[in-house]
XYZ file of C-alpha atoms in Angstrom:
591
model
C 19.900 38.277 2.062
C 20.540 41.391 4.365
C 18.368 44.006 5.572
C 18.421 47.994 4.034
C 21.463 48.737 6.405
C 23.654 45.820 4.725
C 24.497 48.500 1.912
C 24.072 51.145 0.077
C 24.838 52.256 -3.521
C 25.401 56.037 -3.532
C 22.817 58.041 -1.182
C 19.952 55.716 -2.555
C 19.243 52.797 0.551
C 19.377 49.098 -0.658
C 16.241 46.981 -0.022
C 17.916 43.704 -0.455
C 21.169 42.177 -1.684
C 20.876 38.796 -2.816
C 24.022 36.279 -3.232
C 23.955 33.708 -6.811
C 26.244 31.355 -6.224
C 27.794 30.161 -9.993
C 29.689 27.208 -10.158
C 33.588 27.909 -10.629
C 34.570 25.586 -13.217
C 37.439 28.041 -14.449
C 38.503 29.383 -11.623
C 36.871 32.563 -9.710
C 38.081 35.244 -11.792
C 36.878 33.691 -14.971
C 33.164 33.101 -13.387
C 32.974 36.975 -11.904
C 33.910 38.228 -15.431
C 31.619 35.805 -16.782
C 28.413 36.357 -14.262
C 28.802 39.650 -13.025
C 27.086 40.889 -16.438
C 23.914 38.758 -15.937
C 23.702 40.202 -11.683
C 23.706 43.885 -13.265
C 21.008 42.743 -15.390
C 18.972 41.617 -12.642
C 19.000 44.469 -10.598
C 18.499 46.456 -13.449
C 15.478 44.878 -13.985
C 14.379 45.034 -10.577
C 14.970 48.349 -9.017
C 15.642 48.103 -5.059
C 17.798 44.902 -5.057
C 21.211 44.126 -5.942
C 22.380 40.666 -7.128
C 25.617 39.709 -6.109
C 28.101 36.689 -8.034
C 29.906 34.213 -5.515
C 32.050 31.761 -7.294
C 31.978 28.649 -5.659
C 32.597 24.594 -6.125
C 30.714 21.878 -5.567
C 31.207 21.400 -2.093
C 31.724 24.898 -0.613
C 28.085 25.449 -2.660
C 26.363 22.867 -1.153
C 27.763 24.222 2.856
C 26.787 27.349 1.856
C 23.377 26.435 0.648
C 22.839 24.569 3.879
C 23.903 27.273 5.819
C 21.362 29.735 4.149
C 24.388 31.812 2.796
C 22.937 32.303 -0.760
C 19.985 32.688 -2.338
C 20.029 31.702 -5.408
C 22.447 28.924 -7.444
C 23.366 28.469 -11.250
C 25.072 25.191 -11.570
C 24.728 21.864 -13.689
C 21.667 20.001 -13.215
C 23.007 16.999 -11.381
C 24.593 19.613 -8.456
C 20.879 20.991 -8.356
C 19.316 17.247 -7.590
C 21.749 16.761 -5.423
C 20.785 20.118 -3.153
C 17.089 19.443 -3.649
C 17.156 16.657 -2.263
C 18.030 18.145 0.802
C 16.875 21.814 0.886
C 13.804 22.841 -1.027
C 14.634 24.872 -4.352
C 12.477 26.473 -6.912
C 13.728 25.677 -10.384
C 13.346 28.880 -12.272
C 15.197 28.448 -15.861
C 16.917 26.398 -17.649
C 20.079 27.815 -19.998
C 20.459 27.422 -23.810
C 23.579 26.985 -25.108
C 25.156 29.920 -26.837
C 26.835 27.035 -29.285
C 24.931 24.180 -30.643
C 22.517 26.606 -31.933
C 20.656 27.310 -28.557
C 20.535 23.833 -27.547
C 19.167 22.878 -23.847
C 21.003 20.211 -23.910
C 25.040 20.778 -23.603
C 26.337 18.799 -20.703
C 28.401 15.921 -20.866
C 31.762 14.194 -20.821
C 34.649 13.852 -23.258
C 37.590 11.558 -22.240
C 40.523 12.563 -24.149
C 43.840 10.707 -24.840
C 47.458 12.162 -26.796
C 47.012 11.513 -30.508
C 49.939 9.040 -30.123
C 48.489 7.241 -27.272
C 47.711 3.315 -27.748
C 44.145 4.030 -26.247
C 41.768 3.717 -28.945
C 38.313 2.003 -27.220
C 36.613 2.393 -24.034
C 37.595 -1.142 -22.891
C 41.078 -0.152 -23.385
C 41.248 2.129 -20.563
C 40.925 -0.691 -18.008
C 44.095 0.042 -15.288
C 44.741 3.371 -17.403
C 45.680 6.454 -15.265
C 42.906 9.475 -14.958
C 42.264 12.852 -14.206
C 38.303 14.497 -13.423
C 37.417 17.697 -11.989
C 35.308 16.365 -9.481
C 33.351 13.319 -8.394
C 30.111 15.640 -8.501
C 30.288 17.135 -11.856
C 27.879 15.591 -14.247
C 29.753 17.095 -17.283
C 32.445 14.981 -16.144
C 33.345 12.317 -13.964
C 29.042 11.230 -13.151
C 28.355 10.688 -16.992
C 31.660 8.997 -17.792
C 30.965 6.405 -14.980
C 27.117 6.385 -16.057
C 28.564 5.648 -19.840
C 31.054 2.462 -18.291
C 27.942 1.108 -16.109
C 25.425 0.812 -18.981
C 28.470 -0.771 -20.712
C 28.714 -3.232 -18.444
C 31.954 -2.027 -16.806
C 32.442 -1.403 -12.954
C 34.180 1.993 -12.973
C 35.653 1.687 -9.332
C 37.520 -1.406 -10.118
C 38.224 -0.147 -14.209
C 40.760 2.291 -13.678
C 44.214 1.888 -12.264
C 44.648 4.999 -10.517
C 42.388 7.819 -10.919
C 42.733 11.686 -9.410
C 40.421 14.944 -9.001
C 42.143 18.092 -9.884
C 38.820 20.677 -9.027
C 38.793 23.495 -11.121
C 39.918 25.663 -12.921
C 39.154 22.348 -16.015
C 42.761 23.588 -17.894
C 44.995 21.650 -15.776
C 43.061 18.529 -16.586
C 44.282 18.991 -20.476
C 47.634 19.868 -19.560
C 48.058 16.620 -17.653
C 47.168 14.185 -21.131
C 49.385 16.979 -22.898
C 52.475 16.156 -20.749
C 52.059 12.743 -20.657
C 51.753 12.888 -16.530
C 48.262 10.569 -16.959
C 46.625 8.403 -19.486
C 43.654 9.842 -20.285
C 41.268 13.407 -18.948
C 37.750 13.047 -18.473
C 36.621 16.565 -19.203
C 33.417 18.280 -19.537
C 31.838 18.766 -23.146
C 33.621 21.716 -25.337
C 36.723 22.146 -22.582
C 38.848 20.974 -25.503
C 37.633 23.082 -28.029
C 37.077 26.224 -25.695
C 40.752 25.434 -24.790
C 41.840 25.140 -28.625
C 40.170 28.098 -29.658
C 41.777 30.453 -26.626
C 45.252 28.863 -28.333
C 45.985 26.614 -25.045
C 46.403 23.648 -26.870
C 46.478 21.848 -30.154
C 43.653 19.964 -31.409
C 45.701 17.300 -33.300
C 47.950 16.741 -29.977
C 44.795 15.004 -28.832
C 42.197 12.267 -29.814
C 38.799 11.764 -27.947
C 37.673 8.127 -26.690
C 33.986 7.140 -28.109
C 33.754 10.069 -30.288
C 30.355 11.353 -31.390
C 29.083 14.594 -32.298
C 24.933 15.002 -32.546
C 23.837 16.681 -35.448
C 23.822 20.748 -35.032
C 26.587 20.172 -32.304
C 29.802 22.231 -32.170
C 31.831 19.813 -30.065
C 32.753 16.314 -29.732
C 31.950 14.115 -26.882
C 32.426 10.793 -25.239
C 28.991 10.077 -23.977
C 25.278 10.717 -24.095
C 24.433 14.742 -23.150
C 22.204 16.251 -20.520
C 20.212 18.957 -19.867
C 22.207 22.733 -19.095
C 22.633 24.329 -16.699
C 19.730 26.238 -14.117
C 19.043 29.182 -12.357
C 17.312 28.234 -9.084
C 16.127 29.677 -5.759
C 16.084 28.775 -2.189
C 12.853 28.823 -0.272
C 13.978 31.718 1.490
C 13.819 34.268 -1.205
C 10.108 35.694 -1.303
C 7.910 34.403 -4.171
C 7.507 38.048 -5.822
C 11.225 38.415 -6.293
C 11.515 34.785 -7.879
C 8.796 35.541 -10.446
C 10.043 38.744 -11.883
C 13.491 37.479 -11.922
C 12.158 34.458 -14.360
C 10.496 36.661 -16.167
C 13.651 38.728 -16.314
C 15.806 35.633 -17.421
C 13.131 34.673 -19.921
C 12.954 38.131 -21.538
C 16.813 38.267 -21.560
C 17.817 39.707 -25.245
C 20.184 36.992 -27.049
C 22.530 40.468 -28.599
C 22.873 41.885 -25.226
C 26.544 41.843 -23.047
C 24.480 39.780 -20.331
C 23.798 36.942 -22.451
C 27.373 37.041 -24.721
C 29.955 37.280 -21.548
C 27.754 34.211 -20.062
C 28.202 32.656 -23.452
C 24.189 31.230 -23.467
C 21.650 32.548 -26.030
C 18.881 32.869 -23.163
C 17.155 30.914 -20.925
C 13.928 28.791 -21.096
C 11.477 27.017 -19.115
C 12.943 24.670 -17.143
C 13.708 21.051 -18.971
C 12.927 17.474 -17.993
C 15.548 16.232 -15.817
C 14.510 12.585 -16.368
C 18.034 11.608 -18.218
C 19.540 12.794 -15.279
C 17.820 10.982 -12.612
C 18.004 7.530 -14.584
C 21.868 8.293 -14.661
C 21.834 8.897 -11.011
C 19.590 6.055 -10.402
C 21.775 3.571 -12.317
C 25.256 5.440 -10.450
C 23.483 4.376 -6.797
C 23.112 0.965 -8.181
C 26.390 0.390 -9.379
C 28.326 2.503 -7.017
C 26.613 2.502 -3.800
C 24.526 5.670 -2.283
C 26.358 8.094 -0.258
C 27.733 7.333 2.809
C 25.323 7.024 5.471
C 27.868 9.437 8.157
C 27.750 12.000 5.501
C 24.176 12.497 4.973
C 23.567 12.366 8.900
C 25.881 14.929 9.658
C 24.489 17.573 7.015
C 20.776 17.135 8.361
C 22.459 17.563 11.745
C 23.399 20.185 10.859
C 20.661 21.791 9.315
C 18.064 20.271 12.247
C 20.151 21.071 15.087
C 17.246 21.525 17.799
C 15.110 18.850 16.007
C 18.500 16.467 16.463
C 19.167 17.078 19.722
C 15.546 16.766 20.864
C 15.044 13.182 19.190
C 18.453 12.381 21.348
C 16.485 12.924 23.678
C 13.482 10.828 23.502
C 15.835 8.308 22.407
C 18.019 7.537 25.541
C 14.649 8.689 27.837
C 11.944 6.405 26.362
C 13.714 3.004 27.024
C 13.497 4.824 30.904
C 9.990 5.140 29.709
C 9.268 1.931 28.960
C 10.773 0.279 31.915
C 8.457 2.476 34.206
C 5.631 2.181 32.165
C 6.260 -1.907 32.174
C 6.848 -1.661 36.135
C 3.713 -0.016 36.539
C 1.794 -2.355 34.080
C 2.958 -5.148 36.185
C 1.699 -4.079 39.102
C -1.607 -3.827 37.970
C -2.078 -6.425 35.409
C -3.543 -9.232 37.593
C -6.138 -6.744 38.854
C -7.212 -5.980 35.257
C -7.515 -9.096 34.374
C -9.590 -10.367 37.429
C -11.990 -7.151 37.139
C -12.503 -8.374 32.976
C -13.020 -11.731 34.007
C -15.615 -11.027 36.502
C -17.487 -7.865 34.402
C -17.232 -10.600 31.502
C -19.104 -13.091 33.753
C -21.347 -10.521 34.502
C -22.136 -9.292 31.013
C -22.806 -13.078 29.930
C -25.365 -13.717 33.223
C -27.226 -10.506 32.741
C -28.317 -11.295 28.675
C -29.147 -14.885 30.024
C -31.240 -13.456 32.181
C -32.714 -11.056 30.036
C -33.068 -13.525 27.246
C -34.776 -15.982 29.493
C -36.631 -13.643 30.556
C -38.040 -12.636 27.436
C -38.018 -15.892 25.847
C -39.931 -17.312 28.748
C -42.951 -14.856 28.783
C -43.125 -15.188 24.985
C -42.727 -19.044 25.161
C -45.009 -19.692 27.913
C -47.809 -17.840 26.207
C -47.295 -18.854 22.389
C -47.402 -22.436 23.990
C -50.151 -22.102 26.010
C -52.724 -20.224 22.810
C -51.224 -22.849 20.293
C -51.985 -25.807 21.866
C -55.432 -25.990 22.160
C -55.464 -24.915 18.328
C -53.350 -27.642 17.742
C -55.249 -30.101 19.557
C -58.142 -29.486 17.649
C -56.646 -29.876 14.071
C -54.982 -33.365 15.369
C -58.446 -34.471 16.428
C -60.440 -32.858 13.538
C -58.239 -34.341 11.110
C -57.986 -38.043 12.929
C -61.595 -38.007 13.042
C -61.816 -36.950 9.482
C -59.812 -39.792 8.541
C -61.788 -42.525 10.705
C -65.053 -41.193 8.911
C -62.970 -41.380 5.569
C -62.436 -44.835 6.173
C -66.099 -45.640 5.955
C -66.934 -44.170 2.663
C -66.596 -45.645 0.026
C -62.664 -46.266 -1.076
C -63.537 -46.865 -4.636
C -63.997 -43.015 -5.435
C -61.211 -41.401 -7.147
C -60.884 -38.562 -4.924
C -60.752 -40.913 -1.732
C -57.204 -41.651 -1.883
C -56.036 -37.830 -2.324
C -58.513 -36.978 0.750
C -56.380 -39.562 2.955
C -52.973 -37.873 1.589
C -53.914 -34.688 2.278
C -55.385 -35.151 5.771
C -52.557 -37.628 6.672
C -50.235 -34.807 6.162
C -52.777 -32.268 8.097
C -52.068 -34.939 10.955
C -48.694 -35.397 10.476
C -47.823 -31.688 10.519
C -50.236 -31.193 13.542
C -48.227 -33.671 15.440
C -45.298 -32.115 14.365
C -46.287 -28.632 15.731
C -47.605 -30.718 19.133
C -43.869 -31.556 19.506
C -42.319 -28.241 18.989
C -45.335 -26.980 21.655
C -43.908 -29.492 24.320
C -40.409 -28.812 23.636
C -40.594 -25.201 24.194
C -42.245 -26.142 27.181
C -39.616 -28.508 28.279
C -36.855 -26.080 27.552
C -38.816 -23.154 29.912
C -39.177 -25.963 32.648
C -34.839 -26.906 31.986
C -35.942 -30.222 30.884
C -33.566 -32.417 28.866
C -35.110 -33.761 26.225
C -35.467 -37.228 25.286
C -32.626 -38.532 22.267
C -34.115 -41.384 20.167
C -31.796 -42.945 17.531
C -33.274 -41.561 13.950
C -32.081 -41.252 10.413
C -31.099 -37.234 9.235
C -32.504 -38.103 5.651
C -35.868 -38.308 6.703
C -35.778 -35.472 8.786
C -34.330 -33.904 5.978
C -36.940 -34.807 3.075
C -39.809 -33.813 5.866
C -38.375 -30.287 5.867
C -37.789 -30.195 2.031
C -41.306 -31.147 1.626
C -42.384 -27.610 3.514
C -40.738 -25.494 1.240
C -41.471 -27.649 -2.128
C -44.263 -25.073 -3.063
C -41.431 -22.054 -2.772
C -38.978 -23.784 -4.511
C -40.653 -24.028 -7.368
C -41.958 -20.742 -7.668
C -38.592 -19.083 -6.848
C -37.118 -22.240 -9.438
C -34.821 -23.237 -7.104
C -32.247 -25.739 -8.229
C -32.055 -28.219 -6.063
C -28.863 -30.409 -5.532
C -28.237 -33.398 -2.611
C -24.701 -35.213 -1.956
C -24.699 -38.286 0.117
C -21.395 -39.526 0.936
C -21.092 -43.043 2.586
C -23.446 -45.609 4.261
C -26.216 -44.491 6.264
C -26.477 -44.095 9.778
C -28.529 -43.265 12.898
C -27.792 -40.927 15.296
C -28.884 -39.746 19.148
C -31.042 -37.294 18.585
C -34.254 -34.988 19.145
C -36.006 -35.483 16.247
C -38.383 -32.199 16.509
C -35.389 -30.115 17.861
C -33.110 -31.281 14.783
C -36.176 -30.647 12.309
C -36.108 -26.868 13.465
C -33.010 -26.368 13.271
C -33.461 -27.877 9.577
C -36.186 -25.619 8.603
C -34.520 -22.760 9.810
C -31.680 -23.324 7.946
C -33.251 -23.965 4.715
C -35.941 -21.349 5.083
C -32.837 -18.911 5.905
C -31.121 -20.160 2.607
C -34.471 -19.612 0.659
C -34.812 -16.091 1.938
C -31.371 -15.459 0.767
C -31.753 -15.975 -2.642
C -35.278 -13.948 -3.059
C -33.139 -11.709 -5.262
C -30.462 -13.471 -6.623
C -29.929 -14.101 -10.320
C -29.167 -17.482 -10.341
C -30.630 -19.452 -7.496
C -28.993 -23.265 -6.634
C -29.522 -24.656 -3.414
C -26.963 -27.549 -2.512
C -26.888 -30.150 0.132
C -24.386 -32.512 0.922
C -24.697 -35.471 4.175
C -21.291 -36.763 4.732
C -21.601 -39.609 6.899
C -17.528 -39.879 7.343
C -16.464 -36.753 8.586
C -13.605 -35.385 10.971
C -14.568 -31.201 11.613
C -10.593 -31.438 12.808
C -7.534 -33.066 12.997
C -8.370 -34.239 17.235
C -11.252 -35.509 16.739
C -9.765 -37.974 13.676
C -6.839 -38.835 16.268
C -9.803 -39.650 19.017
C -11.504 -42.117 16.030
C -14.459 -39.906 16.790
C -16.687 -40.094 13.787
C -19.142 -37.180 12.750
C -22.152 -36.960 10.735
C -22.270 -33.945 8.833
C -24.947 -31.698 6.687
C -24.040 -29.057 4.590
C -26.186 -26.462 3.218
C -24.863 -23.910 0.670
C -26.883 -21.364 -1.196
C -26.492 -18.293 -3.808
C -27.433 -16.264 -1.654
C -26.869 -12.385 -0.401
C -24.506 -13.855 2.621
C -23.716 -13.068 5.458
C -24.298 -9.444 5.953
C -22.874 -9.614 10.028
C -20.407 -11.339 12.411
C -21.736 -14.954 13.085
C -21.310 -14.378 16.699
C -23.563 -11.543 16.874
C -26.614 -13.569 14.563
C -25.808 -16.239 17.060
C -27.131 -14.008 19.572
C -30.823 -13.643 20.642
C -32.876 -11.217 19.323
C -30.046 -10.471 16.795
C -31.228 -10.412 12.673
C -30.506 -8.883 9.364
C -34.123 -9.261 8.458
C -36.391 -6.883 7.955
C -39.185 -8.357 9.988
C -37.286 -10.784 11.622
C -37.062 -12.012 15.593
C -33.551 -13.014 16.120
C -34.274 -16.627 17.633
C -34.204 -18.601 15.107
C -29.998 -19.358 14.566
C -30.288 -18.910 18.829
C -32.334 -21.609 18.951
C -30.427 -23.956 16.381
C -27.429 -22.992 18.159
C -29.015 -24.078 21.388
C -30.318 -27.444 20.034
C -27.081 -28.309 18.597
C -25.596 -27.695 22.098
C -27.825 -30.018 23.052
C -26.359 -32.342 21.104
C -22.721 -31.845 21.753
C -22.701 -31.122 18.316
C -21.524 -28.080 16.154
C -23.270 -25.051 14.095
C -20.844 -23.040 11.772
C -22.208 -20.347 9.518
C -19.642 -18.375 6.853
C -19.399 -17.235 3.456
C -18.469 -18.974 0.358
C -14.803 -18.995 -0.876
C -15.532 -20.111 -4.556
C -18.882 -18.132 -5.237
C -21.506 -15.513 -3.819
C -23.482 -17.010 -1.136
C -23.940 -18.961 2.239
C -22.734 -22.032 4.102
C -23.977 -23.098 7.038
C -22.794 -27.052 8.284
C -24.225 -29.442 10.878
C -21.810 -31.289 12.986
C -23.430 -34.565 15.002
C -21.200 -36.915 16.135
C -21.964 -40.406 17.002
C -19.769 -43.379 17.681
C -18.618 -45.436 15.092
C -20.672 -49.199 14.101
């Protein structure tokens, strides 16, 4: 496109000429007289600019394209995917067929043969001699191959020798005529155009695959595709490519525009999805283009951009080798300072926590006790008196069971009292050997009321022969209650509420410890459940919940009781439903 100085037309200034490249097929003279109509129309129709034909083919189009030569391009569809691909193009129109009754659909191949020739069939072509335009040209060499492939035939190994002529398309008819090849693939109406201009002879000839679609002028070989288009660059500014499809659209069909172009008109722009399939099916069977070629043409458009990623290419490996040099140096220092800010992360919560934990413990312990005290000694003496009244009465025996369990429980909470106590004071406590399922059915009994009013169903697994383990039998019950009360909380909302628990009395949490014959007691408990809702590391935590008026100590304080006894606490979600799992690890040696 060149400025007002590029030309003038008589004393009037130019604002703009604008280059349309038209694909040469019949030589340059032939596509001037043919075009040069259509480019007075345009500027015609819009005053100030001046439209310019430059005959081109296929290849010296695409350079030109690249090189930002020409604005605008009318050429066969498949020549138009191929420079969109690389340059971006606006697709204004699409051309109908002055034949074929205005058809948008006129481009294909027709492989011809002499009338005398033994070639009848497709398959008898294989090792024949050919001539094509051009490897590019749809209506010609791309839909003939695109025909053999979805026959089944590899069209790089099918023919014996095979040669592109370019244009003009006459010499490709002249060839078959003269016997000098086998067979011409040409594109669609060449013969007829060429027959009807009194070239040739129409029975000197006979066409391979012959077809002719209803309303169609012409015969050809293969399947057709959409015409030709008018499109523009992404140079040309958007006001100039709008009136000139408007112009293109409102071309008359009578006018000497439209007849020396030989079209009817043009339209919107059709569907090019038969062409992409063929060109889809051509990469698969014949390869893509080569890799150099492709390269060099976005080198060549990207010139700056190329040479800068040179560039960072042979100066970040220099990069990197600093970088690692320097990364080196100061690694061991990195790690040392993590190590120790790690340590003193993990020392500062203790303290905190202990801190915390003790002022709340120590005074919790010290106002429950005496409370304590008094319901173990209220409820003993209840039970001596009971003892002297008469044992016949009916209600005598529920009185004992109800104060036995006051005194029970009371003992119970006693214990937890003096184990909080020992665990402020950093006392070890005693391990006893006990039985889990006890422990177990004590806890169960706390929540019995709540699991029948949420209707809990209730499911335990026992899995091999009983046995006793080393344990602190008040530290093991809280961790017990917590985990059940947990579960029970979980499934406030839920839909369907089961609450299963499984005691394996055979279990290996890994593959070492089965080596080591190290045997492992372990309790499962599994709910429906919300799940988990955080990382089990940070409800591990103290002071860390989900609840809504919850502490945070009570999965600290199973995890610290299961410390205790070098056993194991995992919590995680369930795999095969909605819901929570949380198991017990104890080990013990084996009887």
């Amino acid at each position: 496109m060149h400025s007002i100085a590029d030309g003038e037309m008589g004393d009037d200034p130019i604002e703009a000429v604008f280059r349309v490249a038209v694909l040469a097929n019949h030589g340059e003279a032939q596509a001037k007289q043919r075009w040069q109509p259509m480019m007075d129309y345009l500027s015609d129709r819009l005053p100030g600019n001046r439209f310019e034909v430059v005959p081109l083919n296929f290849t010296q189009m695409d350079q030109q394209l690249l090189d930002h030569r020409i604005q605008f391009i009318v050429t066969n569809p498949g020549q138009y995917l191929s420079l969109s691909s690389q340059l971006p193009l606006s697709w204004l129109a699409t051309m109908r067929s002055r034949k074929h009754n205005g058809a948008t659909y006129a481009i294909g191949s027709t492989i011809i043969v002499k009338a005398s020739s033994p070639i009848k069939t497709l398959e008898d072509m294989r090792g024949a001699s050919v001539v094509a335009s051009d490897p590019q040209a749809l209506g010609g060499y791309q839909a003939a191959v695109g025909l053999l492939n979805r026959r089944g035939i590899e069209a790089s190994s099918f023919f014996g020798d095979i040669h592109f002529l370019g244009f003009p398309l006459e010499p490709l008819v002249y060839q078959v005529r003269d016997g000098t090849v086998d067979a011409a693939i040409t594109p669609y109406c060449t013969l007829e155009e060429m027959v009807e201009g009194g070239l040739v002879k129409r029975e000197d000839f006979r066409v391979i695959n012959r077809q002719r679609p209803e309303g169609y002028d012409c015969d050809t070989s293969t399947p057709l595709y959409p015409n030709w288009s008018f499109a523009a660059s992404d140079q040309v500014p958007s006001p100039i490519t709008q009136a000139i499809t408007q112009a293109l659209f409102e071309l008359p069909a009578d006018s000497e525009a439209a007849i020396r172009a030989d079209l009817m008109g043009w339209t919107a722009p059709v569907s090019q999805l038969a062409v992409i399939k063929l060109y889809d099916e051509l990469q698969l069977h014949g390869g893509p283009p080569p890799l150099y070629d492709a390269a060099r043409k976005w080198f060549r458009l990207h010139r700056d951009l190329a040479l800068l990623l040179l560039a960072i290419f042979f100066l970040a490996p220099l990069y990197h080798l600093w970088l690692e040099y320097k990364i080196r140096q100061k690694n061991e220092f990195l790690l040392v300072t993590e190590r120790q800010l790690k340590d003193k992360e993990l020392q500062l919560e203790r303290m905190q926590s202990a801190a915390i934990v003790g002022e709340i413990g120590a005074g919790l312990a010290h106002e429950l006790n005496q409370p304590i005290a008094a319901i173990t000694q209220y409820s003993e003496g209840a039970l001596m008196a009971l003892e002297r009244l008469d044992q016949q009465d009916p209600n005598h025996q529920q009185l004992h069971e109800v104060l036995t369990k006051i005194y029970n429980q009371s003992m119970r909470a006693g214990g937890v009292v003096h184990r909080i106590r020992g665990l402020l004071r950093r006392r070890r406590n005693g391990s006893v050997p006990l039985l889990i399922l006890p422990l177990l059915q004590e806890a169960l009994a706390l929540f019995q009321r709540a699991i029948e009013q949420q209707q809990v169903a209730l499911q335990l697994h026992i899995n091999g022969e009983e046995q006793a383990i080393l344990g602190d039998s008040v530290g093991l019950s809280q961790v017990l209650v917590n985990l059940l009360k947990n579960a029970l909380d979980a499934m406030e909302n839920s839909r369907e509420r089961q609450l299963q628990i499984r005691i394996d009395y055979q279990a290996f949490p890994s593959e070492r410890e089965q080596e080591l014959q190290q045997s492992w007691l372990l309790l499962e408990v599994s709910d429906t459940g919300s799940g988990l809702t955080a990382p089990v590391s940070q409800l591990m935590e103290s002071f860390a919940t989900t609840k809504e008026h919850g502490l945070g100590l009570g999965l600290a304080i199973c995890r610290d009781v299961m410390t205790e006894h070098q056993g194991l606490l995992q919590l995680e979600n369930r795999h095969d439903r909605q819901g929570c799992r949380a198991r017990l690890w104890l080990p013990y040696q084996r009887n």
